[in-house]
Amino acid sequence: MSFEPSQPGRPAVLFVCVKNGGKSQMAAGLMKLEAGDHITVTSAGTKPGTAINPLSAEVLLEIGVDIGNEKPKALTEENMRAAGHVVVLGTEANVPAIDGVQIEVWETDEPSLRGIEGRERMELIANDIHARIKELKHRLLDSR
């Protein structure tokens, strides 16, 4: 999910979390699955890590989404402006407000708060994000 400027008439979205190794990468991969080439999709982190979360990649690969070769990237004003629409996954990432950029925060499911860990936790997170992606896809495409 390299930086690519939005094409005229095509909506764009930038998914953000802290490390850009799990939730935001999952969201970007799921949006690409759902929207194909109809939406420009990127992701970034406020404090990017060094690798993709292996469980995130494993869970998505089972539904045909391969994020295993992605690399965490830093959030910049440039990539925020290029997308115009930023979705922050979770409440830990602090994203600056920028004039002209719409920011929404998804308080995603956190199964570990209920004692659910490992693969089951990641599947629940992916399911929550996937449901939100489907709704966002329709909002972005219907607003053109």
Short mmCIF file of C-alpha atoms in Angstrom, two decimals:
data_model
loop_
_atom_site.label_atom_id
_atom_site.label_comp_id
_atom_site.label_asym_id
_atom_site.label_seq_id
_atom_site.Cartn_x
_atom_site.Cartn_y
_atom_site.Cartn_z
CA MET A 1 0.00 0.00 0.00
CA SER A 2 2.40 2.56 -1.22
CA PHE A 3 1.55 6.23 -1.38
CA GLU A 4 -0.54 6.94 -4.42
CA PRO A 5 -2.35 10.18 -5.02
CA SER A 6 -6.10 9.95 -5.40
CA GLN A 7 -7.35 10.05 -8.96
CA PRO A 8 -9.93 12.68 -9.92
CA GLY A 9 -13.44 11.44 -9.20
CA ARG A 10 -12.19 8.51 -7.15
CA PRO A 11 -12.58 8.71 -3.37
CA ALA A 12 -9.59 8.01 -1.16
CA VAL A 13 -9.15 6.90 2.43
CA LEU A 14 -6.17 6.66 4.75
CA PHE A 15 -6.37 4.20 7.64
CA VAL A 16 -4.31 5.05 10.73
CA CYS A 17 -3.35 3.29 13.95
CA VAL A 18 -0.29 3.63 16.16
CA LYS A 19 2.12 1.04 14.72
CA ASN A 20 0.60 0.50 11.24
CA GLY A 21 1.25 -3.20 11.70
CA GLY A 22 -2.21 -4.49 12.58
CA LYS A 23 -5.55 -2.71 12.54
CA SER A 24 -4.84 -0.03 9.94
CA GLN A 25 -3.17 -2.55 7.61
CA MET A 26 -6.12 -4.91 8.07
CA ALA A 27 -8.55 -2.10 7.28
CA ALA A 28 -6.63 -1.13 4.14
CA GLY A 29 -6.49 -4.74 2.93
CA LEU A 30 -10.19 -5.27 3.60
CA MET A 31 -11.14 -2.03 1.82
CA LYS A 32 -9.13 -3.11 -1.21
CA LEU A 33 -10.98 -6.44 -1.14
CA GLU A 34 -14.37 -4.72 -0.92
CA ALA A 35 -13.83 -1.71 -3.21
CA GLY A 36 -11.18 -2.87 -5.66
CA ASP A 37 -9.96 0.05 -7.77
CA HIS A 38 -12.96 2.24 -6.96
CA ILE A 39 -11.32 3.75 -3.85
CA THR A 40 -7.68 4.78 -3.37
CA VAL A 41 -6.54 3.10 -0.14
CA THR A 42 -3.47 3.81 2.01
CA SER A 43 -2.48 3.25 5.63
CA ALA A 44 -0.02 4.74 8.11
CA GLY A 45 0.95 4.82 11.76
CA THR A 46 1.58 7.62 14.23
CA LYS A 47 4.56 5.64 15.62
CA PRO A 48 5.15 2.98 12.97
CA GLY A 49 6.54 -0.36 14.06
CA THR A 50 8.93 -2.51 12.08
CA ALA A 51 6.67 -5.30 10.79
CA ILE A 52 3.15 -6.49 10.11
CA ASN A 53 1.49 -8.38 12.97
CA PRO A 54 1.75 -12.04 11.87
CA LEU A 55 -1.68 -12.94 13.28
CA SER A 56 -3.28 -10.04 11.40
CA ALA A 57 -1.73 -11.27 8.16
CA GLU A 58 -2.68 -14.90 8.85
CA VAL A 59 -6.34 -14.15 9.61
CA LEU A 60 -6.77 -11.99 6.49
CA LEU A 61 -4.97 -14.45 4.21
CA GLU A 62 -7.72 -16.96 4.93
CA ILE A 63 -10.22 -14.69 3.17
CA GLY A 64 -7.89 -13.90 0.28
CA VAL A 65 -6.32 -10.67 1.55
CA ASP A 66 -2.51 -10.72 1.62
CA ILE A 67 -0.94 -7.98 3.75
CA GLY A 68 2.14 -10.06 4.61
CA ASN A 69 4.51 -8.04 2.43
CA GLU A 70 3.31 -4.62 3.56
CA LYS A 71 5.61 -2.35 5.56
CA PRO A 72 4.58 0.06 8.32
CA LYS A 73 4.68 3.69 7.19
CA ALA A 74 4.62 6.99 9.05
CA LEU A 75 1.62 9.28 9.07
CA THR A 76 2.37 12.59 7.35
CA GLU A 77 0.38 15.71 6.59
CA GLU A 78 0.99 14.93 2.92
CA ASN A 79 -0.64 11.50 3.01
CA MET A 80 -3.53 12.90 5.07
CA ARG A 81 -4.16 15.67 2.52
CA ALA A 82 -3.80 13.24 -0.41
CA ALA A 83 -6.54 11.02 1.01
CA GLY A 84 -8.81 13.75 2.33
CA HIS A 85 -10.59 11.17 4.49
CA VAL A 86 -8.76 9.61 7.45
CA VAL A 87 -10.06 6.76 9.58
CA VAL A 88 -8.30 6.27 12.92
CA LEU A 89 -8.65 2.74 14.27
CA GLY A 90 -8.81 2.70 18.05
CA THR A 91 -8.34 5.58 20.43
CA GLU A 92 -4.57 5.35 21.01
CA ALA A 93 -3.36 7.09 17.85
CA ASN A 94 -3.27 10.89 18.10
CA VAL A 95 -3.95 12.33 14.69
CA PRO A 96 -3.70 16.10 14.15
CA ALA A 97 -6.65 17.98 12.73
CA ILE A 98 -5.86 19.43 9.30
CA ASP A 99 -8.09 21.87 7.45
CA GLY A 100 -9.87 20.14 4.59
CA VAL A 101 -9.23 16.62 5.91
CA GLN A 102 -12.14 14.66 7.33
CA ILE A 103 -11.14 12.49 10.30
CA GLU A 104 -13.29 9.81 11.88
CA VAL A 105 -12.35 7.56 14.79
CA TRP A 106 -13.49 3.97 15.00
CA GLU A 107 -13.51 2.65 18.55
CA THR A 108 -12.85 -0.88 17.39
CA ASP A 109 -13.64 -4.01 19.34
CA GLU A 110 -10.87 -4.96 21.77
CA PRO A 111 -11.49 -8.58 22.79
CA SER A 112 -8.50 -8.60 25.16
CA LEU A 113 -10.61 -6.45 27.50
CA ARG A 114 -12.89 -9.49 27.77
CA GLY A 115 -9.97 -11.90 28.28
CA ILE A 116 -9.92 -13.07 24.65
CA GLU A 117 -6.41 -13.34 23.23
CA GLY A 118 -4.46 -14.83 20.32
CA ARG A 119 -6.08 -15.94 17.10
CA GLU A 120 -9.65 -15.62 18.41
CA ARG A 121 -8.95 -12.00 19.39
CA MET A 122 -7.59 -11.20 15.92
CA GLU A 123 -10.55 -12.83 14.17
CA LEU A 124 -13.00 -10.75 16.23
CA ILE A 125 -11.06 -7.56 15.44
CA ALA A 126 -11.00 -8.42 11.73
CA ASN A 127 -14.75 -9.10 11.72
CA ASP A 128 -15.46 -5.77 13.43
CA ILE A 129 -13.25 -3.85 11.00
CA HIS A 130 -14.70 -5.70 7.98
CA ALA A 131 -18.27 -4.74 8.93
CA ARG A 132 -17.22 -1.09 9.28
CA ILE A 133 -15.35 -1.21 5.94
CA LYS A 134 -18.47 -2.33 4.09
CA GLU A 135 -20.42 0.64 5.48
CA LEU A 136 -17.59 3.10 4.75
CA LYS A 137 -17.24 1.83 1.18
CA HIS A 138 -20.87 2.69 0.50
CA ARG A 139 -20.53 6.13 2.10
CA LEU A 140 -17.44 6.95 0.05
CA LEU A 141 -18.82 5.68 -3.25
CA ASP A 142 -22.27 7.24 -2.75
CA SER A 143 -20.75 10.67 -2.01
CA ARG A 144 -19.13 11.02 -5.42
#
